[in-house]
Short mmCIF file of C-alpha atoms and ligand atoms in Angstrom, two decimals:
data_model
loop_
_atom_site.label_atom_id
_atom_site.label_comp_id
_atom_site.label_asym_id
_atom_site.label_seq_id
_atom_site.Cartn_x
_atom_site.Cartn_y
_atom_site.Cartn_z
CA MET A 1 26.58 270.49 -54.60
CA LYS A 2 27.51 267.45 -55.90
CA VAL A 3 30.32 265.56 -54.09
CA ILE A 4 32.26 263.22 -56.25
CA GLY A 5 33.18 259.76 -54.32
CA HIS A 6 35.12 256.70 -54.76
CA TYR A 7 34.25 253.63 -56.42
CA ILE A 8 34.93 250.48 -54.08
CA ASN A 9 34.02 246.76 -54.41
CA GLY A 10 31.32 247.64 -56.85
CA GLU A 11 30.00 250.39 -55.24
CA ILE A 12 30.01 254.29 -55.28
CA ARG A 13 31.06 255.32 -52.03
CA GLN A 14 31.07 259.01 -50.13
CA ASP A 15 33.12 260.56 -47.84
CA SER A 16 33.01 264.00 -47.73
CA THR A 17 35.30 264.86 -44.68
CA ARG A 18 37.76 266.44 -46.99
CA THR A 19 36.68 267.99 -50.40
CA GLN A 20 38.11 269.94 -53.14
CA ASP A 21 36.19 272.31 -55.79
CA VAL A 22 35.87 270.86 -59.40
CA TYR A 23 35.81 273.75 -61.94
CA ASN A 24 34.32 273.95 -65.16
CA PRO A 25 37.37 275.68 -66.89
CA ALA A 26 35.32 277.01 -69.80
CA THR A 27 33.14 278.93 -67.59
CA GLY A 28 35.56 279.48 -64.42
CA GLY A 29 32.75 278.31 -62.07
CA ILE A 30 32.76 275.83 -59.55
CA SER A 31 30.60 272.84 -60.76
CA LYS A 32 31.15 270.29 -58.45
CA GLN A 33 33.49 268.72 -55.70
CA VAL A 34 35.54 265.99 -55.09
CA ALA A 35 35.85 263.88 -51.94
CA LEU A 36 39.70 263.30 -51.17
CA ALA A 37 40.42 259.90 -49.61
CA SER A 38 41.43 259.17 -46.48
CA LYS A 39 44.06 256.85 -45.45
CA THR A 40 41.51 254.51 -44.03
CA MET A 41 39.39 254.50 -47.12
CA THR A 42 42.28 254.03 -49.65
CA GLU A 43 43.18 251.19 -47.20
CA GLU A 44 39.46 249.95 -47.84
CA ALA A 45 39.95 249.83 -51.69
CA ILE A 46 43.30 248.21 -51.19
CA ALA A 47 41.74 245.53 -49.10
CA ALA A 48 38.67 245.19 -51.50
CA ALA A 49 41.19 244.54 -54.41
CA GLU A 50 43.40 242.24 -52.23
CA ALA A 51 40.15 240.07 -51.66
CA ALA A 52 39.26 240.04 -55.20
CA TYR A 53 42.61 238.90 -56.37
CA PRO A 54 42.65 235.02 -55.81
CA ALA A 55 39.73 234.19 -57.70
CA TRP A 56 40.70 236.60 -60.52
CA ARG A 57 44.03 235.55 -60.53
CA ASN A 58 42.40 231.95 -61.35
CA THR A 59 39.91 233.27 -63.83
CA PRO A 60 41.25 232.00 -67.25
CA PRO A 61 42.82 234.71 -69.48
CA ASN A 62 40.21 234.17 -72.11
CA LYS A 63 37.55 234.60 -69.94
CA ARG A 64 39.14 237.70 -68.40
CA ALA A 65 39.40 238.68 -72.19
CA GLN A 66 35.56 238.26 -72.44
CA VAL A 67 35.19 241.23 -70.09
CA MET A 68 37.43 243.54 -71.99
CA PHE A 69 35.26 242.63 -75.33
CA LYS A 70 32.18 243.47 -73.74
CA TYR A 71 33.83 246.67 -72.12
CA ARG A 72 35.08 247.71 -75.61
CA THR A 73 31.36 247.85 -76.73
CA LEU A 74 30.39 249.60 -73.47
CA LEU A 75 32.98 252.14 -73.99
CA GLN A 76 31.75 252.98 -77.72
CA GLU A 77 27.87 252.89 -76.63
CA ASN A 78 28.84 255.51 -73.70
CA SER A 79 31.23 257.67 -75.72
CA ASP A 80 28.93 260.95 -75.78
CA LYS A 81 28.59 260.55 -72.11
CA ILE A 82 32.18 260.16 -71.62
CA CYS A 83 33.03 263.04 -74.00
CA ALA A 84 30.65 265.45 -72.26
CA LEU A 85 32.44 264.76 -68.74
CA ILE A 86 35.73 265.26 -70.19
CA GLY A 87 34.40 268.53 -71.76
CA GLU A 88 32.55 269.74 -68.64
CA GLU A 89 35.52 269.03 -66.33
CA HIS A 90 38.95 269.30 -68.67
CA GLY A 91 37.37 271.78 -71.42
CA LYS A 92 38.51 269.27 -74.31
CA ILE A 93 36.30 270.17 -77.28
CA SER A 94 34.22 267.10 -78.10
CA HIS A 95 36.21 266.21 -81.32
CA ASP A 96 39.27 266.05 -79.28
CA ALA A 97 37.71 264.11 -76.52
CA ALA A 98 36.54 261.60 -79.09
CA GLY A 99 39.93 261.05 -80.34
CA GLU A 100 41.43 260.58 -76.84
CA LEU A 101 38.80 258.04 -75.81
CA GLN A 102 39.29 256.07 -79.40
CA ARG A 103 43.38 255.63 -78.39
CA GLY A 104 42.10 254.43 -75.12
CA ILE A 105 39.73 252.10 -76.11
CA GLU A 106 42.62 250.64 -78.57
CA ASN A 107 44.30 249.95 -75.75
CA VAL A 108 41.13 247.69 -74.08
CA GLU A 109 41.19 246.03 -77.92
CA TYR A 110 45.02 245.16 -77.05
CA ALA A 111 43.98 244.01 -73.70
CA CYS A 112 41.18 241.20 -75.55
CA GLY A 113 44.54 239.44 -77.11
CA ILE A 114 45.66 238.70 -73.29
CA ALA A 115 45.69 234.98 -73.76
CA GLU A 116 47.99 235.30 -76.37
CA LEU A 117 50.26 237.78 -74.58
CA LEU A 118 50.71 235.54 -71.83
CA LYS A 119 51.17 232.38 -73.55
CA GLY A 120 54.86 232.12 -72.07
CA GLU A 121 58.01 230.19 -73.34
CA HIS A 122 58.68 226.69 -73.70
CA SER A 123 61.80 224.51 -74.34
CA ARG A 124 61.65 220.86 -74.13
CA ASN A 125 64.84 218.81 -73.59
CA VAL A 126 67.01 221.41 -71.88
CA GLY A 127 68.53 218.43 -70.21
CA PRO A 128 68.01 214.28 -70.25
CA GLY A 129 64.10 214.48 -69.69
CA ILE A 130 63.90 217.82 -68.47
CA ASP A 131 61.54 220.63 -69.83
CA SER A 132 61.55 224.24 -68.93
CA TRP A 133 59.23 227.00 -69.59
CA SER A 134 58.57 230.48 -68.40
CA GLU A 135 55.42 231.83 -67.74
CA PHE A 136 54.36 235.58 -66.75
CA GLN A 137 52.21 235.55 -63.44
CA ALA A 138 49.85 238.53 -62.13
CA LEU A 139 51.51 240.53 -59.42
CA GLY A 140 48.38 240.97 -56.73
CA VAL A 141 47.34 244.51 -56.20
CA VAL A 142 48.23 247.37 -58.40
CA ALA A 143 47.60 251.08 -58.43
CA GLY A 144 47.74 253.76 -61.70
CA ILE A 145 48.12 257.41 -60.66
CA THR A 146 46.95 259.95 -63.28
CA PRO A 147 47.17 263.23 -64.67
CA PHE A 148 44.31 265.83 -65.55
CA ASN A 149 45.10 266.09 -69.44
CA PHE A 150 43.51 262.68 -70.73
CA PRO A 151 41.26 262.01 -68.05
CA ALA A 152 40.31 258.95 -69.97
CA MET A 153 42.97 257.72 -72.33
CA VAL A 154 45.88 257.64 -69.71
CA PRO A 155 44.02 255.52 -67.05
CA LEU A 156 42.93 253.41 -70.20
CA TRP A 157 46.73 252.71 -71.06
CA MET A 158 47.01 251.02 -67.50
CA TYR A 159 43.69 249.03 -66.17
CA PRO A 160 42.75 247.26 -68.89
CA LEU A 161 45.96 245.49 -69.53
CA ALA A 162 46.53 245.23 -65.49
CA ILE A 163 43.30 243.50 -65.00
CA ALA A 164 43.72 241.43 -68.10
CA CYS A 165 46.94 240.37 -67.02
CA GLY A 166 45.27 239.11 -63.52
CA ASN A 167 45.71 241.97 -61.52
CA CYS A 168 43.34 244.02 -59.40
CA PHE A 169 43.69 247.61 -59.75
CA ILE A 170 43.09 250.85 -57.87
CA LEU A 171 43.09 253.94 -59.89
CA LYS A 172 43.63 257.30 -58.28
CA PRO A 173 42.51 260.08 -61.18
CA SER A 174 43.25 263.60 -61.27
CA GLU A 175 41.55 265.41 -58.45
CA LYS A 176 40.64 268.37 -61.55
CA ASP A 177 38.87 266.25 -63.81
CA PRO A 178 37.52 263.21 -61.49
CA SER A 179 34.39 262.05 -62.94
CA VAL A 180 35.32 260.15 -65.90
CA SER A 181 37.10 257.65 -63.90
CA LEU A 182 34.18 256.53 -62.17
CA LEU A 183 32.17 256.19 -65.33
CA LEU A 184 34.72 254.05 -66.63
CA ALA A 185 35.06 251.93 -63.81
CA GLU A 186 31.35 251.44 -63.70
CA LEU A 187 31.07 250.31 -67.15
CA LEU A 188 33.65 247.67 -66.41
CA SER A 189 31.36 246.41 -63.63
CA GLU A 190 28.63 246.30 -66.31
CA ALA A 191 30.76 244.64 -68.56
CA GLY A 192 30.99 241.80 -66.03
CA LEU A 193 33.96 242.34 -63.85
CA PRO A 194 33.83 240.90 -60.43
CA ASP A 195 33.55 243.28 -57.59
CA GLY A 196 37.01 244.78 -55.95
CA VAL A 197 38.85 244.12 -59.47
CA MET A 198 38.70 247.89 -60.49
CA ASN A 199 38.62 250.44 -57.70
CA VAL A 200 38.74 254.22 -58.10
CA ILE A 201 40.16 256.14 -55.06
CA ASN A 202 39.76 260.14 -55.72
CA GLY A 203 42.17 262.16 -53.71
CA ASP A 204 45.46 264.01 -53.18
CA ILE A 205 48.73 262.98 -51.39
CA GLU A 206 47.17 261.13 -48.51
CA ALA A 207 45.93 258.86 -50.78
CA VAL A 208 48.84 258.55 -52.86
CA ASN A 209 51.05 258.11 -50.28
CA THR A 210 48.77 255.42 -48.63
CA LEU A 211 49.47 253.56 -51.82
CA LEU A 212 53.05 253.97 -51.94
CA GLU A 213 53.41 252.97 -48.23
CA ASP A 214 51.23 249.92 -48.33
CA GLU A 215 53.12 246.60 -48.77
CA ARG A 216 50.04 245.03 -50.28
CA VAL A 217 50.59 247.55 -53.05
CA LYS A 218 52.94 245.50 -55.70
CA ALA A 219 53.39 248.22 -58.64
CA VAL A 220 52.62 251.56 -59.12
CA SER A 221 52.19 253.09 -62.55
CA PHE A 222 52.73 256.91 -62.61
CA VAL A 223 51.81 259.54 -65.38
CA GLY A 224 52.18 263.30 -64.80
CA SER A 225 54.89 266.26 -64.10
CA THR A 226 58.38 265.39 -63.72
CA ASN A 227 58.93 266.50 -60.27
CA ILE A 228 56.17 264.41 -59.04
CA ALA A 229 57.41 261.88 -61.05
CA SER A 230 60.69 261.49 -59.48
CA GLN A 231 59.39 261.54 -56.12
CA ILE A 232 56.75 258.89 -56.67
CA TYR A 233 59.59 256.76 -58.31
CA ALA A 234 62.02 257.28 -55.43
CA LYS A 235 59.17 256.43 -52.84
CA ALA A 236 57.46 253.41 -54.58
CA SER A 237 61.20 251.74 -55.19
CA ALA A 238 62.09 252.41 -52.00
CA ASN A 239 59.13 250.53 -50.61
CA GLY A 240 60.02 247.66 -52.86
CA LYS A 241 57.33 248.46 -55.59
CA ARG A 242 57.99 248.15 -59.01
CA CYS A 243 57.26 251.48 -60.47
CA GLN A 244 57.05 253.20 -63.97
CA ALA A 245 56.51 257.03 -64.00
CA LEU A 246 55.95 258.90 -66.73
CA GLY A 247 56.83 262.57 -66.21
CA GLY A 248 56.67 266.12 -68.41
CA ALA A 249 58.12 267.00 -72.09
CA LYS A 250 59.32 269.53 -74.05
CA ASN A 251 58.94 268.11 -77.47
CA HIS A 252 60.91 269.57 -80.51
CA ALA A 253 60.27 269.63 -84.14
CA VAL A 254 62.99 270.18 -86.70
CA VAL A 255 61.85 271.82 -89.90
CA MET A 256 64.66 271.16 -92.54
CA PRO A 257 65.37 273.75 -95.00
CA ASP A 258 63.92 270.91 -97.81
CA ALA A 259 61.14 270.34 -95.80
CA ASP A 260 57.40 271.08 -97.50
CA ILE A 261 56.74 273.82 -95.24
CA ASP A 262 52.84 274.00 -95.72
CA ASN A 263 52.55 270.36 -95.16
CA ALA A 264 54.77 271.05 -91.73
CA VAL A 265 52.45 274.29 -90.86
CA ASN A 266 49.13 272.25 -90.91
CA LEU A 267 50.59 269.34 -88.94
CA LEU A 268 52.06 271.84 -86.62
CA LEU A 269 49.10 273.63 -86.02
CA GLY A 270 46.95 270.78 -84.31
CA ALA A 271 50.13 269.31 -82.53
CA SER A 272 50.93 272.89 -81.09
CA PHE A 273 47.38 274.02 -80.31
CA GLY A 274 45.23 271.03 -80.04
CA SER A 275 44.01 270.46 -76.52
CA SER A 276 45.47 273.98 -75.61
CA GLY A 277 48.91 272.16 -75.71
CA GLU A 278 48.32 270.36 -72.68
CA ARG A 279 49.42 266.83 -74.10
CA CYS A 280 52.80 265.45 -73.05
CA MET A 281 53.33 264.93 -76.67
CA ALA A 282 52.26 268.19 -77.94
CA LEU A 283 54.83 270.36 -80.05
CA PRO A 284 55.62 273.55 -78.29
CA VAL A 285 59.26 274.05 -79.92
CA VAL A 286 60.24 274.21 -83.62
CA LEU A 287 64.03 274.19 -84.38
CA ALA A 288 63.77 276.12 -88.08
CA VAL A 289 67.28 275.05 -89.78
CA GLY A 290 68.55 278.47 -91.66
CA ASP A 291 67.10 281.75 -92.02
CA LYS A 292 65.09 281.36 -94.85
CA ALA A 293 63.35 277.70 -93.96
CA GLY A 294 62.67 279.94 -90.47
CA ASP A 295 61.46 283.05 -92.23
CA LEU A 296 58.97 281.07 -94.27
CA LEU A 297 57.75 279.04 -91.43
CA VAL A 298 56.89 282.24 -89.27
CA GLU A 299 55.23 283.70 -92.05
CA LYS A 300 52.93 280.81 -93.00
CA MET A 301 52.47 279.88 -89.30
CA GLN A 302 51.15 283.35 -88.66
CA ALA A 303 48.94 283.37 -91.34
CA ALA A 304 47.41 279.75 -90.62
CA MET A 305 46.67 280.90 -86.92
CA GLN A 306 44.48 283.55 -87.84
CA PRO A 307 41.57 281.59 -88.35
CA LEU A 308 42.04 279.44 -85.18
CA LYS A 309 39.21 279.52 -82.66
CA THR A 310 39.34 278.72 -78.99
CA GLY A 311 36.13 278.33 -77.15
CA VAL A 312 33.83 276.02 -75.30
CA TYR A 313 33.63 272.32 -75.51
CA THR A 314 30.34 272.10 -76.92
CA ASP A 315 30.94 273.74 -80.14
CA SER A 316 32.76 271.42 -82.06
CA ASN A 317 33.77 274.10 -84.71
CA ASN A 318 35.98 275.39 -82.02
CA ASP A 319 39.59 273.94 -82.30
CA PHE A 320 40.76 273.89 -78.76
CA GLY A 321 39.29 274.84 -75.31
CA PRO A 322 40.73 276.58 -72.06
CA VAL A 323 43.58 275.45 -70.00
CA ILE A 324 42.53 273.52 -67.07
CA THR A 325 42.63 276.05 -63.99
CA LYS A 326 42.93 279.48 -63.49
CA GLU A 327 46.65 279.24 -62.04
CA HIS A 328 47.63 277.31 -64.93
CA GLN A 329 46.23 280.05 -67.06
CA GLN A 330 48.47 282.85 -65.31
CA ASN A 331 51.16 280.50 -65.40
CA VAL A 332 51.28 280.37 -69.25
CA PHE A 333 50.94 284.03 -69.54
CA ALA A 334 53.99 284.38 -67.21
CA HIS A 335 55.85 282.39 -69.51
CA ILE A 336 54.80 284.35 -72.46
CA ASN A 337 55.47 287.71 -70.74
CA SER A 338 59.28 286.42 -69.26
CA ALA A 339 60.17 285.37 -73.32
CA GLU A 340 58.94 288.85 -74.19
CA GLN A 341 60.81 290.41 -71.54
CA GLN A 342 64.21 288.15 -72.30
CA GLY A 343 64.14 289.57 -75.97
CA ALA A 344 61.75 287.27 -77.98
CA LYS A 345 59.25 288.30 -80.54
CA ILE A 346 55.59 287.58 -80.09
CA VAL A 347 54.37 287.09 -83.20
CA VAL A 348 50.89 286.18 -82.47
CA ASP A 349 49.51 287.15 -78.97
CA GLY A 350 46.76 285.13 -77.38
CA ARG A 351 47.15 286.90 -74.13
CA ASP A 352 44.23 288.93 -74.85
CA VAL A 353 41.80 286.25 -76.21
CA LYS A 354 37.95 286.60 -75.04
CA VAL A 355 35.33 284.06 -75.65
CA ALA A 356 31.66 285.69 -75.77
CA ASP A 357 29.54 284.63 -72.79
CA HIS A 358 32.76 283.06 -71.06
CA GLU A 359 34.71 285.93 -69.93
CA ASN A 360 35.71 283.87 -66.66
CA GLY A 361 36.82 281.01 -68.84
CA TYR A 362 40.51 279.87 -68.48
CA PHE A 363 41.00 280.94 -72.26
CA VAL A 364 44.73 281.38 -73.76
CA GLY A 365 44.87 281.87 -77.30
CA ALA A 366 47.27 280.06 -79.91
CA THR A 367 50.45 282.05 -79.52
CA LEU A 368 53.76 282.07 -81.65
CA ILE A 369 56.89 283.59 -80.66
CA ASP A 370 59.86 283.97 -82.61
CA ASN A 371 63.65 284.43 -81.70
CA VAL A 372 63.79 282.20 -78.74
CA THR A 373 66.93 281.26 -77.35
CA PRO A 374 67.80 278.24 -75.33
CA ASP A 375 68.80 280.45 -72.30
CA MET A 376 65.22 281.44 -72.03
CA SER A 377 62.79 279.92 -69.17
CA SER A 378 60.00 279.54 -71.62
CA TYR A 379 62.43 277.38 -73.62
CA GLN A 380 63.94 275.49 -70.54
CA GLN A 381 60.45 274.55 -68.74
CA GLU A 382 57.32 272.94 -69.79
CA ILE A 383 54.97 275.55 -70.73
CA PHE A 384 51.82 273.09 -71.33
CA GLY A 385 49.92 275.92 -73.23
CA PRO A 386 48.94 276.77 -76.73
CA VAL A 387 52.37 278.44 -77.13
CA LEU A 388 54.45 277.81 -79.95
CA GLN A 389 58.27 278.74 -79.95
CA VAL A 390 60.96 279.13 -82.82
CA VAL A 391 64.38 278.63 -82.26
CA ARG A 392 66.63 279.25 -85.12
CA VAL A 393 69.55 277.09 -85.74
CA ASN A 394 72.00 276.71 -88.48
CA SER A 395 72.28 273.10 -88.74
CA MET A 396 70.10 269.84 -88.25
CA GLN A 397 73.33 268.96 -85.94
CA GLU A 398 72.87 272.05 -83.97
CA GLY A 399 68.97 271.24 -83.44
CA MET A 400 69.97 267.71 -82.56
CA ASP A 401 72.42 268.76 -79.93
CA LEU A 402 69.85 271.40 -78.15
CA ILE A 403 67.46 268.43 -78.06
CA ASP A 404 69.83 266.13 -76.63
CA ALA A 405 70.94 268.73 -74.32
CA HIS A 406 67.23 269.33 -72.89
CA GLU A 407 66.07 267.63 -69.74
CA TYR A 408 63.20 265.82 -71.18
CA GLY A 409 63.20 263.16 -73.67
CA ASN A 410 59.68 262.35 -74.39
CA GLY A 411 59.22 262.95 -78.27
CA THR A 412 60.37 264.66 -81.57
CA CYS A 413 59.89 264.96 -84.86
CA ILE A 414 61.72 266.02 -88.04
CA PHE A 415 60.21 267.45 -91.18
CA THR A 416 62.21 266.89 -94.40
CA ARG A 417 62.20 265.19 -97.87
CA ASP A 418 65.72 263.82 -97.22
CA GLY A 419 65.63 260.06 -96.09
CA GLU A 420 69.28 259.92 -95.08
CA ALA A 421 68.83 263.18 -92.93
CA ALA A 422 65.84 261.46 -91.29
CA ARG A 423 67.53 258.18 -90.84
CA TYR A 424 70.40 259.88 -88.93
CA PHE A 425 68.06 261.79 -87.15
CA SER A 426 66.11 258.80 -86.00
CA ASP A 427 69.03 256.95 -85.29
CA HIS A 428 70.81 259.14 -83.01
CA ILE A 429 68.45 261.23 -81.18
CA LYS A 430 68.06 260.83 -77.15
CA ILE A 431 64.31 260.72 -77.38
CA GLY A 432 61.97 257.80 -76.63
CA MET A 433 59.51 258.61 -79.71
CA VAL A 434 60.32 259.91 -82.97
CA GLY A 435 58.07 261.11 -85.76
CA ILE A 436 59.50 261.69 -89.31
CA ASN A 437 57.18 264.24 -91.03
CA THR A 438 54.46 263.19 -88.56
CA PRO A 439 54.20 265.56 -85.73
CA LEU A 440 52.70 263.45 -82.72
CA PRO A 441 54.22 260.08 -82.94
CA VAL A 442 51.99 258.72 -80.26
CA PRO A 443 52.51 254.70 -80.42
CA VAL A 444 49.69 252.57 -81.36
CA ALA A 445 48.53 250.43 -78.49
CA TYR A 446 50.40 247.30 -79.81
CA HIS A 447 53.84 249.34 -79.32
CA SER A 448 54.86 251.27 -76.16
CA PHE A 449 54.77 254.80 -75.12
CA GLY A 450 57.76 256.05 -73.24
CA GLY A 451 60.06 258.83 -73.20
CA TRP A 452 64.04 258.82 -72.19
CA LYS A 453 65.86 261.16 -69.84
CA ARG A 454 63.44 262.97 -67.27
CA SER A 455 60.42 261.81 -68.96
CA LEU A 456 60.26 258.69 -67.88
CA PHE A 457 61.70 256.77 -64.60
CA GLY A 458 61.62 253.06 -64.79
CA ASP A 459 62.66 250.50 -67.44
CA LEU A 460 59.39 249.62 -68.86
CA ALA A 461 57.11 251.98 -70.88
CA ALA A 462 53.62 252.08 -70.48
CA TYR A 463 50.72 249.89 -72.28
CA GLY A 464 51.69 247.51 -75.45
CA PRO A 465 54.38 244.66 -74.92
CA ASP A 466 56.14 246.34 -71.98
CA GLY A 467 52.71 246.94 -70.30
CA VAL A 468 52.26 243.00 -70.14
CA ARG A 469 55.89 242.92 -68.54
CA PHE A 470 55.24 245.59 -66.29
CA TYR A 471 51.98 244.22 -65.03
CA THR A 472 53.38 240.42 -64.94
CA LYS A 473 56.73 238.62 -63.09
CA ARG A 474 58.27 236.02 -64.87
CA LYS A 475 58.41 232.51 -63.13
CA THR A 476 60.69 229.68 -65.11
CA VAL A 477 59.76 226.23 -63.82
CA THR A 478 62.23 223.10 -64.91
CA GLN A 479 60.57 219.77 -64.80
CA ARG A 480 61.55 216.28 -64.40
CA TRP A 481 59.57 213.39 -64.45
CA PRO A 482 61.81 210.39 -64.18
CA SER A 483 60.65 207.13 -65.59
CA ALA A 484 59.22 204.64 -63.06
CA GLY A 485 62.04 202.76 -61.29
CA VAL A 486 64.80 204.79 -62.52
CA ARG A 487 67.00 205.83 -59.55
CA GLU A 488 69.02 209.38 -60.31
CA GLY A 489 72.92 209.33 -59.61
CA VAL A 490 74.12 211.50 -56.91
CA GLN A 491 75.73 214.48 -58.31
CA PHE A 492 77.73 217.36 -56.72
CA ALA A 493 78.74 219.50 -59.79
CA PHE A 494 76.80 222.16 -61.16
CA PRO A 495 74.15 220.75 -63.27
CA SER A 496 74.93 221.18 -67.19
P1 NAD B 1 50.46 266.55 -61.68
O1 NAD B 1 51.85 265.87 -61.54
O2 NAD B 1 50.32 267.86 -60.81
O3 NAD B 1 49.52 265.48 -61.15
C1 NAD B 1 49.58 263.84 -61.57
C2 NAD B 1 48.88 262.84 -60.51
O4 NAD B 1 49.68 263.30 -59.34
C3 NAD B 1 47.42 263.49 -60.13
O5 NAD B 1 46.52 262.13 -60.11
C4 NAD B 1 47.97 264.27 -58.76
O6 NAD B 1 46.70 264.24 -57.96
C5 NAD B 1 48.97 263.56 -58.07
N1 NAD B 1 49.75 264.44 -57.53
C6 NAD B 1 50.09 265.91 -57.63
N2 NAD B 1 51.03 266.08 -56.64
C7 NAD B 1 51.27 265.19 -56.26
C8 NAD B 1 52.21 265.09 -54.79
N3 NAD B 1 52.54 266.18 -54.26
N4 NAD B 1 52.43 263.88 -53.90
C9 NAD B 1 51.29 262.82 -54.49
N5 NAD B 1 50.83 262.91 -55.82
C10 NAD B 1 50.59 264.18 -56.47
O7 NAD B 1 50.44 266.36 -63.22
P2 NAD B 1 49.33 267.10 -64.00
O8 NAD B 1 48.97 268.47 -63.89
O9 NAD B 1 47.85 266.77 -63.63
O10 NAD B 1 49.29 266.70 -65.58
C11 NAD B 1 50.30 267.38 -66.47
C12 NAD B 1 51.79 266.67 -66.52
O11 NAD B 1 51.56 265.34 -66.83
C13 NAD B 1 52.54 267.42 -67.66
O12 NAD B 1 53.78 267.57 -67.05
C14 NAD B 1 52.44 266.55 -68.65
O13 NAD B 1 53.75 266.51 -69.55
C15 NAD B 1 52.60 265.13 -67.96
N6 NAD B 1 51.81 264.01 -68.64
C16 NAD B 1 53.02 263.31 -68.97
C17 NAD B 1 52.41 262.10 -70.08
C18 NAD B 1 53.45 261.16 -70.22
O14 NAD B 1 52.97 260.01 -70.92
N7 NAD B 1 54.88 261.37 -70.19
C19 NAD B 1 51.33 262.00 -70.50
C20 NAD B 1 50.29 263.00 -70.01
C21 NAD B 1 50.85 263.84 -69.26
#
């Protein structure tokens, strides 16, 4: 069986001492194995990155950008191949995989402007004959640890910008869908990136701990579940590394009594069930304001869900695919069971869905649960499945209090026709990314992505302007060139 290796110094490296099965979630069968990097193999990647750093750091930004321009073209040319790999290992339907890749490519486009982004700040005559400037220098070797749910996009949030800034990169992708990263790295070499600047280490906690403990690694970007994110942040910080660790989510939509319910239902369908709900910006909770809006929403949502189709990634008529593993499928079922046992009403039940010829695939049908209350575990925890829960509230403020009280603070949205209410909501809500009549407010590549509360540990969000700051450190230089023959006087007072 094929063993997926690593990509170090421009070469695929095999290392099959420890391996893990990789499944095709649509069939439930083992399709490949992935090598789990040892400490020694991970250190080899760090050494390759460190060796490549001096030359890459000194490569002019516009030359680094040329690699990114070429890379963008190669990603577009290879999109079918990339999307097929995403489908095979993640289960995402081809149209959804194409959307993910496109959002990833937009980060490469942003990185193409690196010469402009690194221009720095200059002040002339800050004192007599003195000029001062701030520049943004690369950090050195930096690492990214990524989740299963966006095997192309989340890595693309990180390494194009980090590399364009002059760093060398080590990516540790999810062991559940590891192949895409290797292809992405190979294409970067084809675009002209020198060997060692981009490396991929497949693996588990052993590789992650090596990256967190090695002092040659200067910064770590992490995206994954909150418990792991908080551990990674604590460990990386304790080891003196810069760290941004993005965690889980439980995004709520508020549906106001004046909302265009038909529009809200259409938009919620994709936001709640797209990619089987396995998105950190998915919308698994609706707060319906008032019984009338709640009843109408549930009735229309129930009807709109009837034609939804879950199935295999190769058929683009399907709306969404399976969840990632058998264990995760059982976990989603357990959440639906517990909501039912705790008194919620299952309006549309996705527990019995069957996909022809794929009886062992990890499918969960779209599920709608009404009368969910905040004390239920299905409300409190991230389900990460195609399950939409409706909580009835009496006012926007009651809904906002619930959102603010939740441990996660990634995204939220409000559906309303009232501009004043929308403005109040976006101004006061304690959430990092807010949508108004738009359910998936994922920032474009030239803004930055990050939640609040336990959805992001660290000060700087991912990609965009924050990404440039994260992958560089500021240096401020103050310079005086006295005219020939001019002697400076001795001065003991603090220079002012
Ligand atoms: P995960 O936390 O299980 O894994 C993420 C990464 O951490 C993987 O590379 C994995 O190998 C590694 N890892 C797992 N356990 C580890 C451990 N004990 N020590 C060190 N490393 C470990 O997350 P996942 O299941 O792959 O992804 C789903 C989660 O990611 C969800 O919670 C989702 O909300 C979150 N997510 C968040 C964002 C965001 O931007 N906030 C984006 C995508 C996904």
